[in-house]
mmCIF file of C-alpha atoms in Angstrom:
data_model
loop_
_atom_site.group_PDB
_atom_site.id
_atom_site.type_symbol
_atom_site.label_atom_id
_atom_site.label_comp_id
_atom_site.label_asym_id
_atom_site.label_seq_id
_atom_site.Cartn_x
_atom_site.Cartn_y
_atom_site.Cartn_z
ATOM 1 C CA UNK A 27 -11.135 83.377 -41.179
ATOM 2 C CA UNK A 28 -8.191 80.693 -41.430
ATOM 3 C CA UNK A 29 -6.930 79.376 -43.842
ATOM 4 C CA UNK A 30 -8.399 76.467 -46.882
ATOM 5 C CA UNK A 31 -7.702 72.739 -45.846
ATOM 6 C CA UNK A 32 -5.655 72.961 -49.350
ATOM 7 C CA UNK A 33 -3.446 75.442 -48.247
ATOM 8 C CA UNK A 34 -3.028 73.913 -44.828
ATOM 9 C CA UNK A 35 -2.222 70.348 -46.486
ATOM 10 C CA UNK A 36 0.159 71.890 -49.267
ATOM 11 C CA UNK A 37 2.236 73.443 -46.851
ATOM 12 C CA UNK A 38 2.363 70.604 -45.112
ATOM 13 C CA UNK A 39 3.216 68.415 -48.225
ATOM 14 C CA UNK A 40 6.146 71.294 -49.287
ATOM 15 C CA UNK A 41 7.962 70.433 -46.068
ATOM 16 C CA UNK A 42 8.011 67.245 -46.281
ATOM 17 C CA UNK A 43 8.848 66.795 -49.937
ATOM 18 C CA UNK A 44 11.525 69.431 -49.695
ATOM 19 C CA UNK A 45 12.800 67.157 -46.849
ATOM 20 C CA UNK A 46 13.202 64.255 -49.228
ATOM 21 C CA UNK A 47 10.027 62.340 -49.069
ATOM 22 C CA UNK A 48 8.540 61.345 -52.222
ATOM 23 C CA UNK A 49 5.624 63.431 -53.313
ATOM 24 C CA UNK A 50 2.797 60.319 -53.286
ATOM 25 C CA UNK A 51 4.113 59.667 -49.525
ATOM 26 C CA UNK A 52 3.740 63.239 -48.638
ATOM 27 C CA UNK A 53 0.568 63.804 -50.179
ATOM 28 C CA UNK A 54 -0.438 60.789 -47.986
ATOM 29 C CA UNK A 55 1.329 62.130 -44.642
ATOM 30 C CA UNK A 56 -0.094 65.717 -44.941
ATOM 31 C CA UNK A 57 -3.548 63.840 -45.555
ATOM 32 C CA UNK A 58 -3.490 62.412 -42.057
ATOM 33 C CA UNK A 59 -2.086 65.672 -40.646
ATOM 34 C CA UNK A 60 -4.779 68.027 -41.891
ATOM 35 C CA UNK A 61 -7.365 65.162 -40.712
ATOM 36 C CA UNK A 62 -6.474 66.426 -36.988
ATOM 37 C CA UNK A 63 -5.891 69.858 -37.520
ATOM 38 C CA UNK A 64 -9.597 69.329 -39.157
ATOM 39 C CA UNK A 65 -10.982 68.073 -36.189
ATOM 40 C CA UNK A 66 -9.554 70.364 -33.696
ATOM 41 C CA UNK A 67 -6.631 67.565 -32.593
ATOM 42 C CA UNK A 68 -4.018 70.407 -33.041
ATOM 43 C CA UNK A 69 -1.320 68.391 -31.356
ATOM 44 C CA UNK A 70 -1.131 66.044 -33.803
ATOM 45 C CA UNK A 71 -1.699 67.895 -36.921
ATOM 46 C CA UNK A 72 0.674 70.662 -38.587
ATOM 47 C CA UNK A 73 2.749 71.463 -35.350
ATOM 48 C CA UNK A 74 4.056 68.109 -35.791
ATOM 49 C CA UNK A 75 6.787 69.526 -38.218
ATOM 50 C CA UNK A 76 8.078 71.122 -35.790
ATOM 51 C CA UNK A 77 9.488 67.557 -33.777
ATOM 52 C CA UNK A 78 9.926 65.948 -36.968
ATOM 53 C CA UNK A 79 12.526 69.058 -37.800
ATOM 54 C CA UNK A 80 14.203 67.891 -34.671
ATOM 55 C CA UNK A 81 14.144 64.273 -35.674
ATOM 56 C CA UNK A 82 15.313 65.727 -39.286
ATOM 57 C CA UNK A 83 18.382 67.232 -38.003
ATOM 58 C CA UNK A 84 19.432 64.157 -35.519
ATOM 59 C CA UNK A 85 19.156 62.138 -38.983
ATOM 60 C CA UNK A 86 16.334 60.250 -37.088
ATOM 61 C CA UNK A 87 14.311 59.934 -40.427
ATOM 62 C CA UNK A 88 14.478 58.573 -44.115
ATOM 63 C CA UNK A 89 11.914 59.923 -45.417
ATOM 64 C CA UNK A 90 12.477 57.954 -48.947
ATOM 65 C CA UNK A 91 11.911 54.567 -47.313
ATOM 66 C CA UNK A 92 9.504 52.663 -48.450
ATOM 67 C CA UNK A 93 7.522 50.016 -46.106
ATOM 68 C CA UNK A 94 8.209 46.258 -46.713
ATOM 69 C CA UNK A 95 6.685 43.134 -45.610
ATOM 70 C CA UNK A 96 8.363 40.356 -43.485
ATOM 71 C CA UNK A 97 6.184 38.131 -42.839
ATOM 72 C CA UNK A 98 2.198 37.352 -44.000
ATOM 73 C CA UNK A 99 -0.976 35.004 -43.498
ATOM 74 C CA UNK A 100 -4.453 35.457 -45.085
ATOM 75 C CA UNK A 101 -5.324 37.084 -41.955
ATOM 76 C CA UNK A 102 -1.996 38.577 -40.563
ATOM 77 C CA UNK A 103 0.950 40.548 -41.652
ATOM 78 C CA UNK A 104 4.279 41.957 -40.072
ATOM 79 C CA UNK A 105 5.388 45.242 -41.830
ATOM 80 C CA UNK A 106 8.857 47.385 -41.153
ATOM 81 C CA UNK A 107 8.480 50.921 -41.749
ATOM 82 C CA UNK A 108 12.168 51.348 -43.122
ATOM 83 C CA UNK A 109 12.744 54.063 -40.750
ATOM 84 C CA UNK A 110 10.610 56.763 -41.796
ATOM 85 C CA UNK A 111 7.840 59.045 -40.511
ATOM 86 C CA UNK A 112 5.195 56.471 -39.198
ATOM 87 C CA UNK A 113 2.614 57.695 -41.791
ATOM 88 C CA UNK A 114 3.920 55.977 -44.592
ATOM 89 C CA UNK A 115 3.986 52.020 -43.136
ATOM 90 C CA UNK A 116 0.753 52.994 -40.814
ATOM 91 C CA UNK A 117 -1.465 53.687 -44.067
ATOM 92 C CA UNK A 118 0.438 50.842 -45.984
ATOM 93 C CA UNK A 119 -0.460 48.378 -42.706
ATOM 94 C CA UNK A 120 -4.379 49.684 -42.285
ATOM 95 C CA UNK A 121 -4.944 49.561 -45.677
ATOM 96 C CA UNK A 122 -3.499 45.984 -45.830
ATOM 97 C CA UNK A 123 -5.674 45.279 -42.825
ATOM 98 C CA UNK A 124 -8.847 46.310 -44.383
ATOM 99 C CA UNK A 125 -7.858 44.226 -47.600
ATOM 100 C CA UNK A 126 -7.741 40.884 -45.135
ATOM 101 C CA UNK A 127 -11.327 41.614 -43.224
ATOM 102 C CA UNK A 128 -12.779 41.991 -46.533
ATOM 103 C CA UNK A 129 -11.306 38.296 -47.999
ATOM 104 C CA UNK A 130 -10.973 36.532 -44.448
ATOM 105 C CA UNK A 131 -13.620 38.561 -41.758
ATOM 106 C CA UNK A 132 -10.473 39.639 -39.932
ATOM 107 C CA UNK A 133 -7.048 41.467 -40.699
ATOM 108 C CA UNK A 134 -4.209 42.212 -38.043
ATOM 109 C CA UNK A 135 -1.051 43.771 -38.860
ATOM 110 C CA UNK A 136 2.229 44.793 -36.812
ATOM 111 C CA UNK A 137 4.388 47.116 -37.646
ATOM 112 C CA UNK A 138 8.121 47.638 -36.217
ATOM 113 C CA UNK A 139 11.198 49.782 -37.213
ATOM 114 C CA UNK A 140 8.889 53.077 -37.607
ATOM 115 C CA UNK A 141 8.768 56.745 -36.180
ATOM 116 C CA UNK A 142 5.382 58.545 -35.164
ATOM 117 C CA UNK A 143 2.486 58.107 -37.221
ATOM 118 C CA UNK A 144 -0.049 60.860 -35.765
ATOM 119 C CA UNK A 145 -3.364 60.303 -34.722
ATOM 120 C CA UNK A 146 -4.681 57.191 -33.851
ATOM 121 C CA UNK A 147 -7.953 57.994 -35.222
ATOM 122 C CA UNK A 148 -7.450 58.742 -38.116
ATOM 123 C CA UNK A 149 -6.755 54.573 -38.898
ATOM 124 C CA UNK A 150 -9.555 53.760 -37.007
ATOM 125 C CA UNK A 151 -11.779 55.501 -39.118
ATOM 126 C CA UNK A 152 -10.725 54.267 -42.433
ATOM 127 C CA UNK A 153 -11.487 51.047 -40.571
ATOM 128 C CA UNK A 154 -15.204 52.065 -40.015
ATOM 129 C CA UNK A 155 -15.299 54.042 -43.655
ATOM 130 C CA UNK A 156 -14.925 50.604 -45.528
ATOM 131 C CA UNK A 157 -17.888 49.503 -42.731
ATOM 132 C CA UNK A 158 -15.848 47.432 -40.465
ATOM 133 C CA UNK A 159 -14.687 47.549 -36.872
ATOM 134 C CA UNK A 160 -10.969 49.205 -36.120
ATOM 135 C CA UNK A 161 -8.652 48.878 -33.380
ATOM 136 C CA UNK A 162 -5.253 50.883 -33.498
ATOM 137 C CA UNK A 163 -2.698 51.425 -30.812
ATOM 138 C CA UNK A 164 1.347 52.289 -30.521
ATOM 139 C CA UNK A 165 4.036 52.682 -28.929
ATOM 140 C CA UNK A 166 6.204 55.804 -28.576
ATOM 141 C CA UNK A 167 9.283 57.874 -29.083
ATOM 142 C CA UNK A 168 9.796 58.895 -25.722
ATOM 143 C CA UNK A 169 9.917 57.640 -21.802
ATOM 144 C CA UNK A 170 7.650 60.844 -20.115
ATOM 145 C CA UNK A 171 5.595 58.506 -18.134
ATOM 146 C CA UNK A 172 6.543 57.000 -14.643
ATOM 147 C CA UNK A 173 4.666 53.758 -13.907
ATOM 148 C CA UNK A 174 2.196 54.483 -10.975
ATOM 149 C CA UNK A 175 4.233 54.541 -7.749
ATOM 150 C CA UNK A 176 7.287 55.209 -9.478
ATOM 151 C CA UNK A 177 9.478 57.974 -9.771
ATOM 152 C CA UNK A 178 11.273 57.157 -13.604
ATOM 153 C CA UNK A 179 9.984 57.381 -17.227
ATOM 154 C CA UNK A 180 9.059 53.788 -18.048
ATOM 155 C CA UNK A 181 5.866 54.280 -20.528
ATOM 156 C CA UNK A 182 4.727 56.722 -22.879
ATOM 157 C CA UNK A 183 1.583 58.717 -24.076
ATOM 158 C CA UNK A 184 0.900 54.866 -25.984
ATOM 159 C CA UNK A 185 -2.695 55.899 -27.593
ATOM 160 C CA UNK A 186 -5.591 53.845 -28.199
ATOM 161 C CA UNK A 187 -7.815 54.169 -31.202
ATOM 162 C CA UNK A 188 -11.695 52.676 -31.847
ATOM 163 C CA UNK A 189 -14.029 52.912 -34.108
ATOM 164 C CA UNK A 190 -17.664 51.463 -34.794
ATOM 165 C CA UNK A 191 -19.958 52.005 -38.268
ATOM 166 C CA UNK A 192 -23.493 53.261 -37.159
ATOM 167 C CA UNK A 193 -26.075 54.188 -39.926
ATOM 168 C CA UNK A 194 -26.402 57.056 -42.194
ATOM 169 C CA UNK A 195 -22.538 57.949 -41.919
ATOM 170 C CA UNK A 196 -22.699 57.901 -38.192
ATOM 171 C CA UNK A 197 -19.888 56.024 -36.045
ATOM 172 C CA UNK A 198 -18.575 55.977 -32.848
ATOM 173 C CA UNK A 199 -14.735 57.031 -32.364
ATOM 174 C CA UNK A 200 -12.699 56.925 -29.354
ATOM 175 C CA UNK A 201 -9.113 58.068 -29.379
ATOM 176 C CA UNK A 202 -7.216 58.662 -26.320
ATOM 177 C CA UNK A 203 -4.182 58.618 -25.062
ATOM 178 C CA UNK A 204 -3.147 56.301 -21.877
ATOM 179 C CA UNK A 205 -1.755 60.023 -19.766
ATOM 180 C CA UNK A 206 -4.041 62.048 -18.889
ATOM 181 C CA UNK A 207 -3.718 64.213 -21.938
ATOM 182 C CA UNK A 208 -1.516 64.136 -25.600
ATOM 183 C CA UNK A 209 1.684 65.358 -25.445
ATOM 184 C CA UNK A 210 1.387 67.597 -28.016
ATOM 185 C CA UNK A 211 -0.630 69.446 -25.664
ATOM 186 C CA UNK A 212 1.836 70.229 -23.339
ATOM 187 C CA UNK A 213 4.385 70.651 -26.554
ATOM 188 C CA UNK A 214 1.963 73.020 -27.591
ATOM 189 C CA UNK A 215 1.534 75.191 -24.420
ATOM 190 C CA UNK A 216 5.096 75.064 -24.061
ATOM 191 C CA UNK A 217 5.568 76.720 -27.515
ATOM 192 C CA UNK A 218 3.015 79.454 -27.023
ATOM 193 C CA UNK A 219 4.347 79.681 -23.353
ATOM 194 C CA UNK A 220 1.089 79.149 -21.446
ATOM 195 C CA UNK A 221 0.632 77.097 -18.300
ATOM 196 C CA UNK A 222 -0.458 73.292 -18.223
ATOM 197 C CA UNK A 223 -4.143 72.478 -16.306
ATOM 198 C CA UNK A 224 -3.358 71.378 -12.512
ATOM 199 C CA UNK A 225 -3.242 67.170 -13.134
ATOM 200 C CA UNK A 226 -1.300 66.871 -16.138
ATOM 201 C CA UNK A 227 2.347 66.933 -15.570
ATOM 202 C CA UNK A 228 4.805 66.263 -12.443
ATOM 203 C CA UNK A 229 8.276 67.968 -12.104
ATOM 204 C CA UNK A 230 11.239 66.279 -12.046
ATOM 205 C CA UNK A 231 10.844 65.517 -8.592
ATOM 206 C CA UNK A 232 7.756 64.005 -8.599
ATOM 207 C CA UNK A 233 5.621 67.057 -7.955
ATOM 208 C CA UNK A 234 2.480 68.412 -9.509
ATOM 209 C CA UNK A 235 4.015 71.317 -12.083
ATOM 210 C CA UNK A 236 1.641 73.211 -14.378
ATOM 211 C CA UNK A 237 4.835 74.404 -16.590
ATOM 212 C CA UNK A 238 5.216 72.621 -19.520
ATOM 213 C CA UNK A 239 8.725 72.884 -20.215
ATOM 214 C CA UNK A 240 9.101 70.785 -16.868
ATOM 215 C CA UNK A 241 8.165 67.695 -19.667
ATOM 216 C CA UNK A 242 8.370 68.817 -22.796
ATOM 217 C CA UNK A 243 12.210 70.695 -22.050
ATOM 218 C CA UNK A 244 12.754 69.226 -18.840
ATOM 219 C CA UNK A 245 13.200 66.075 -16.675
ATOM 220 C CA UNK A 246 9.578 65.729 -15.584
ATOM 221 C CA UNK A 247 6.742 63.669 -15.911
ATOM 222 C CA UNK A 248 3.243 63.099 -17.973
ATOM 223 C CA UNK A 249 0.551 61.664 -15.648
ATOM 224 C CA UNK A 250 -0.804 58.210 -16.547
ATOM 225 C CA UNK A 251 -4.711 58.439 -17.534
ATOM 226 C CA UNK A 252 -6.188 59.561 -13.691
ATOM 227 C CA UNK A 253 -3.668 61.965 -12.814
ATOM 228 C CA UNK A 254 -3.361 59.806 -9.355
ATOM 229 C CA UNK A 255 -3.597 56.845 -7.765
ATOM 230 C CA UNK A 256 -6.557 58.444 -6.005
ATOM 231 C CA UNK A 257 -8.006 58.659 -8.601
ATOM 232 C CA UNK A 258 -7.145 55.531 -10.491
ATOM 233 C CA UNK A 259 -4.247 56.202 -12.355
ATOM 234 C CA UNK A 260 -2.734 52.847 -12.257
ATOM 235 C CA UNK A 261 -5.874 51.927 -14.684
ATOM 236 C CA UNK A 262 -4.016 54.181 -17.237
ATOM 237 C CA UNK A 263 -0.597 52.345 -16.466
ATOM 238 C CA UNK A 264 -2.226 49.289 -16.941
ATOM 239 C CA UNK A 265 -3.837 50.014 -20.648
ATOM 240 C CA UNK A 266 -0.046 52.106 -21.609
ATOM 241 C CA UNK A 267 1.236 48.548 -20.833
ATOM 242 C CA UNK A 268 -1.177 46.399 -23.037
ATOM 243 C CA UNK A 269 -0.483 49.201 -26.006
ATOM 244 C CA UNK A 270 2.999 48.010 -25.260
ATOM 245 C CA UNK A 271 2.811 44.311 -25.616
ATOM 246 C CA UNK A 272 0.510 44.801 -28.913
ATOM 247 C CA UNK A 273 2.634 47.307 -30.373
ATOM 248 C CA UNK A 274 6.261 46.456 -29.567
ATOM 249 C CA UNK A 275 6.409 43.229 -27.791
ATOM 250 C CA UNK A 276 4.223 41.563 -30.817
ATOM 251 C CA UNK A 277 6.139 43.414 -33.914
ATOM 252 C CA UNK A 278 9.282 43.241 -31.960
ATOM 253 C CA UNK A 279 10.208 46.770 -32.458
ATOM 254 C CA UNK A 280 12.382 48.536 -29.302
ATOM 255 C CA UNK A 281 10.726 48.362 -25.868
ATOM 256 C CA UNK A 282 10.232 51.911 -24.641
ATOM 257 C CA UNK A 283 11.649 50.651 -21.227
ATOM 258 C CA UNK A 284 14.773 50.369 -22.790
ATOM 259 C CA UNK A 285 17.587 53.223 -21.497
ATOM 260 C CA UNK A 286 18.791 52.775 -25.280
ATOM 261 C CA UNK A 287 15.269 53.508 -26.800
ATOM 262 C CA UNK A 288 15.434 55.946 -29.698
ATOM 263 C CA UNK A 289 18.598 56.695 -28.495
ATOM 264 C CA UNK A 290 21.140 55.253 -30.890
ATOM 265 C CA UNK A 291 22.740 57.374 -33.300
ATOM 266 C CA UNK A 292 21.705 57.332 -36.700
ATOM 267 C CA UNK A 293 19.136 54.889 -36.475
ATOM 268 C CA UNK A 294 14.896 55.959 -35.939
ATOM 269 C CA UNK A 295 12.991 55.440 -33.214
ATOM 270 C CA UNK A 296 12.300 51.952 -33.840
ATOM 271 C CA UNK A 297 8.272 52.522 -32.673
ATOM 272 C CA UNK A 298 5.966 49.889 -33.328
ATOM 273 C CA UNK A 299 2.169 49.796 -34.474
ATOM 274 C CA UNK A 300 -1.118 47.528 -33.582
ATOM 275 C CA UNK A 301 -3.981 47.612 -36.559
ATOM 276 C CA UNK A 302 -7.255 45.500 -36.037
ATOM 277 C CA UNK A 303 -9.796 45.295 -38.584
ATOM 278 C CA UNK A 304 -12.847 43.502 -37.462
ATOM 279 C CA UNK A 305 -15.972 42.437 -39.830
ATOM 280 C CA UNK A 306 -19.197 42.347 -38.098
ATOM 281 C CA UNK A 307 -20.365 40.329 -40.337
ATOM 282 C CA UNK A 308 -18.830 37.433 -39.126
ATOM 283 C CA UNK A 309 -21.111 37.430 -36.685
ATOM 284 C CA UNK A 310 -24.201 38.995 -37.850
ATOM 285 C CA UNK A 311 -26.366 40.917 -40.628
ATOM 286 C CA UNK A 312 -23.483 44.072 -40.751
ATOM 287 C CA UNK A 313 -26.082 46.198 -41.476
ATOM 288 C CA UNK A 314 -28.256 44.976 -38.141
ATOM 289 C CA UNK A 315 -25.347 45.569 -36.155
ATOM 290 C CA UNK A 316 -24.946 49.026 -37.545
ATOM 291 C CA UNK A 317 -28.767 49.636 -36.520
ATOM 292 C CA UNK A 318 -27.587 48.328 -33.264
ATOM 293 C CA UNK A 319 -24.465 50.478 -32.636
ATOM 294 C CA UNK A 320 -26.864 53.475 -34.070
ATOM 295 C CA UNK A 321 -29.287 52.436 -31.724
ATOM 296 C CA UNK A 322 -26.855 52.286 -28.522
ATOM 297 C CA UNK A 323 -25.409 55.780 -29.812
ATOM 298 C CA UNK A 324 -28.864 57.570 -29.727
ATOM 299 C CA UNK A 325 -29.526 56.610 -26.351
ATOM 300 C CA UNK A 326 -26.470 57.302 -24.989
ATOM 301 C CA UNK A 327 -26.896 60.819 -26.610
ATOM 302 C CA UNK A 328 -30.281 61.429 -25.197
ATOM 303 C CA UNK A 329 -29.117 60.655 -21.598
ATOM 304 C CA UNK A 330 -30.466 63.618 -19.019
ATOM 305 C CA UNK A 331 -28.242 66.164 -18.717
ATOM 306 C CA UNK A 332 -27.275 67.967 -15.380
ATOM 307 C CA UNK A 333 -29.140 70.894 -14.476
ATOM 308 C CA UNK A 334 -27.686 73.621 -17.577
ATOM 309 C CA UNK A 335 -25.368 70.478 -18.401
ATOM 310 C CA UNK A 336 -24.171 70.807 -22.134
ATOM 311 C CA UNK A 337 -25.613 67.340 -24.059
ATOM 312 C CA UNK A 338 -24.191 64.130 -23.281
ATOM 313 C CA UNK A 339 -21.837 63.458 -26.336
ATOM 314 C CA UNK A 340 -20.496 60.114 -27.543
ATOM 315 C CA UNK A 341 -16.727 59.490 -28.695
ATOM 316 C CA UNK A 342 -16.257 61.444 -32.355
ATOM 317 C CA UNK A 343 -18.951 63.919 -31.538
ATOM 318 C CA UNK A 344 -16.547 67.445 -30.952
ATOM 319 C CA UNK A 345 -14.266 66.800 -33.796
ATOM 320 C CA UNK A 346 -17.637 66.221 -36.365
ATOM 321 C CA UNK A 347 -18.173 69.491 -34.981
ATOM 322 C CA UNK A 348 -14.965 71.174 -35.262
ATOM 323 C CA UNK A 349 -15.000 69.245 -38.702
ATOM 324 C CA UNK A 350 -18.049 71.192 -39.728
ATOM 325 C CA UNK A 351 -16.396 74.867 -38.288
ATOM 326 C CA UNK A 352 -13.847 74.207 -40.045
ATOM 327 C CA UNK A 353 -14.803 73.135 -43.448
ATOM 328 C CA UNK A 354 -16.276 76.661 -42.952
ATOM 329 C CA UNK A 355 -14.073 78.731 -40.966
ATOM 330 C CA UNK A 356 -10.632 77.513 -42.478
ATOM 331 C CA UNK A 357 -7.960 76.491 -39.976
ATOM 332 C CA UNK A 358 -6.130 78.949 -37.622
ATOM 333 C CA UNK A 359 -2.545 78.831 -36.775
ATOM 334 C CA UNK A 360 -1.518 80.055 -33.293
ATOM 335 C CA UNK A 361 1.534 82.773 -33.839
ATOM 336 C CA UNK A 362 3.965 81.189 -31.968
ATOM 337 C CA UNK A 363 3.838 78.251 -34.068
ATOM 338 C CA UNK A 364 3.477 80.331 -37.337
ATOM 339 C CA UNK A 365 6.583 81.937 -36.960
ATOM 340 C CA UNK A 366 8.247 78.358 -36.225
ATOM 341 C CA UNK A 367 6.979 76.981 -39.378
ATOM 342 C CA UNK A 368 8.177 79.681 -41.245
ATOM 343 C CA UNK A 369 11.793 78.894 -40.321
ATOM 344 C CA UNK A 370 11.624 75.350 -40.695
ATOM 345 C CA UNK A 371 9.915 75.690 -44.354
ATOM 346 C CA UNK A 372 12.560 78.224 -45.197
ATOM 347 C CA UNK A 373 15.434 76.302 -43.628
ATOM 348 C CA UNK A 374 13.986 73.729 -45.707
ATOM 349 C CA UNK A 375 13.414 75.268 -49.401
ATOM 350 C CA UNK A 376 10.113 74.925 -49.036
ATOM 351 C CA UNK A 377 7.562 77.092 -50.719
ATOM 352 C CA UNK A 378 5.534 79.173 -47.860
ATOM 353 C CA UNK A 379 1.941 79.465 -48.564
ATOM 354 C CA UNK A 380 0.360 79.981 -45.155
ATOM 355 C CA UNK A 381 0.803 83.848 -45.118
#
């Protein structure tokens, strides 16, 4: 058995208050955290603390900032995140988002001047929770991706978050990466010292690598969504450059082409954020289209399988079920990242509850 979600989220909420954020904010971070540890996204949930210790000690981070707004319409709003941990403008700029499709049918909102803000999902589906349509994407910290062809870091993992309302609670909810996996994968493998899959990473030459310190320590590369061009890769360059243009180029935050990205001293990683809140009812009945999306989802799920194929899933599908294990299980914490934590919260001052 792992441990409670409770445990899991106050341990995560120690750290980050003993770092200096206030305890509301960290409440609010840890929420998000625990909602992909929850659902089995383990590279963006509690093993986060261990980059944001990094960013902590570069003085990357103020974790007291608060989120203000520039600039606003009835339907659209610019937000700067003051710096801190992406969590705290990202549920400040969905939230405001939501507020807007409920008045107007429609809310947009840019963010710039913020630092990583975890998974993509999770915005998305507060989106489809109030019963509307949600599109989230962002830029990122660092240059690990060459374009396809090329032999430097131009893009980055720059994720892409959707989500649909369906009926009785059902939705559909795609979040992905443009590589060909998270980094927090490989960040994770790397920490536990265990080998990347063949197709995920390149070595500083160019090279396929299955070691993950090649990226995550090293001079190498992530693999744009396709692994190849054989295999289509530049499709996953293209999409990491739309996230781009919505996420920087629109909020004006720091292009991740830049040599100087994240890179000056005592100022954050200046990442930027895309939130889309869509009402269907602006076009229909809302709850016809939900019949419609539920509809769509039940045929996609009773497709023909392969001969001793698993089902065919749709987008959200594993992590409901890893939502479900773990509501019962509790949540396990590899070692190797256990005995990190431990340092960091003690470093810290923080209480360790974990065990």
């Amino acid at each position: 058995m792992g441990h409670s979600a409770e445990i899991h989220r106050g341990q995560i909420a120690a750290v980050l208050e003993a770092w200096g954020m206030p305890a509301r904010h960290a409440g609010r971070t840890a929420d998000v955290m625990l909602w992909a540890d929850m659902r089995g996204v383990a590279s963006h949930g509690i093993s986060m603390l261990v980059n944001y210790e990094v960013l902590r000690s570069k003085d990357k981070v103020k974790f007291a900032a608060e989120p203000t707004l520039v600039r606003e319409t009835p339907v659209s709003a610019l937000v700067d995140g003051g710096e801190n941990l992406g969590y705290v403008p990202a549920r400040y700029a969905i939230e405001l988002a939501i507020d807007k499709a409920r008045k107007s049918g429609i809310g947009i909102v840019a963010v710039r001047n913020s630092m990583h803000f975890g998974a993509c999902g999770f915005y998305a589906e507060a989106a489809v929770d109030a019963g509307f349509v949600g599109t989230v994407m962002t830029s990122t910290s660092k240059a690990a991706v060459a374009p396809t062809g090329g032999a430097e870091a131009k893009l980055g993992t720059d994720p892409i978050a959707f989500g649909a309302p369906a009926l009785d609670g059902d939705s559909f909810l795609l979040d992905m990466a443009t590589t060909t996996v998270a980094g927090g994968k490989i960040r994770n493998l790397a920490v536990e010292d265990l080998p990347c899959p063949p197709g995920w990473i390149l070595d500083p030459s160019g090279m396929p690598s299955t070691e993950p310190k090649d990226v995550y320590d090293g001079a190498g590369f992530m693999t744009s969504l396709g692994g190849a061009r054989e295999a289509a890769s530049y499709k996953g360059y293209g999409l990491a450059a739309m996230v781009n243009i919505l996420s920087a180029c629109l909020s004006g935050s720091s292009l991740i082409s830049d040599p100087l990205h994240s890179k000056i001293a005592g100022k954050g990683n200046d990442i930027g954020h895309f939130f889309m809140v869509l009402d269907p009812g602006l076009f229909r009945d809302p709850q016809e289209f939900r019949a419609d999306v539920s509809k769509f989802l039940g045929m996609l799920r009773s497709t023909r399988t392969v001969a001793g194929g698993e089902p065919v899933l749709v987008a959200g599908d594993p992590e409901r079920a890893k939502l479900a294990k773990r509501k019962k299980d509790g949540i396990d914490v590899p070692k190797g990242l256990t005995a990190k934590l431990k340092v960091i919260a003690g470093d810290a001052g923080a209480e360790w509850v974990l065990g």
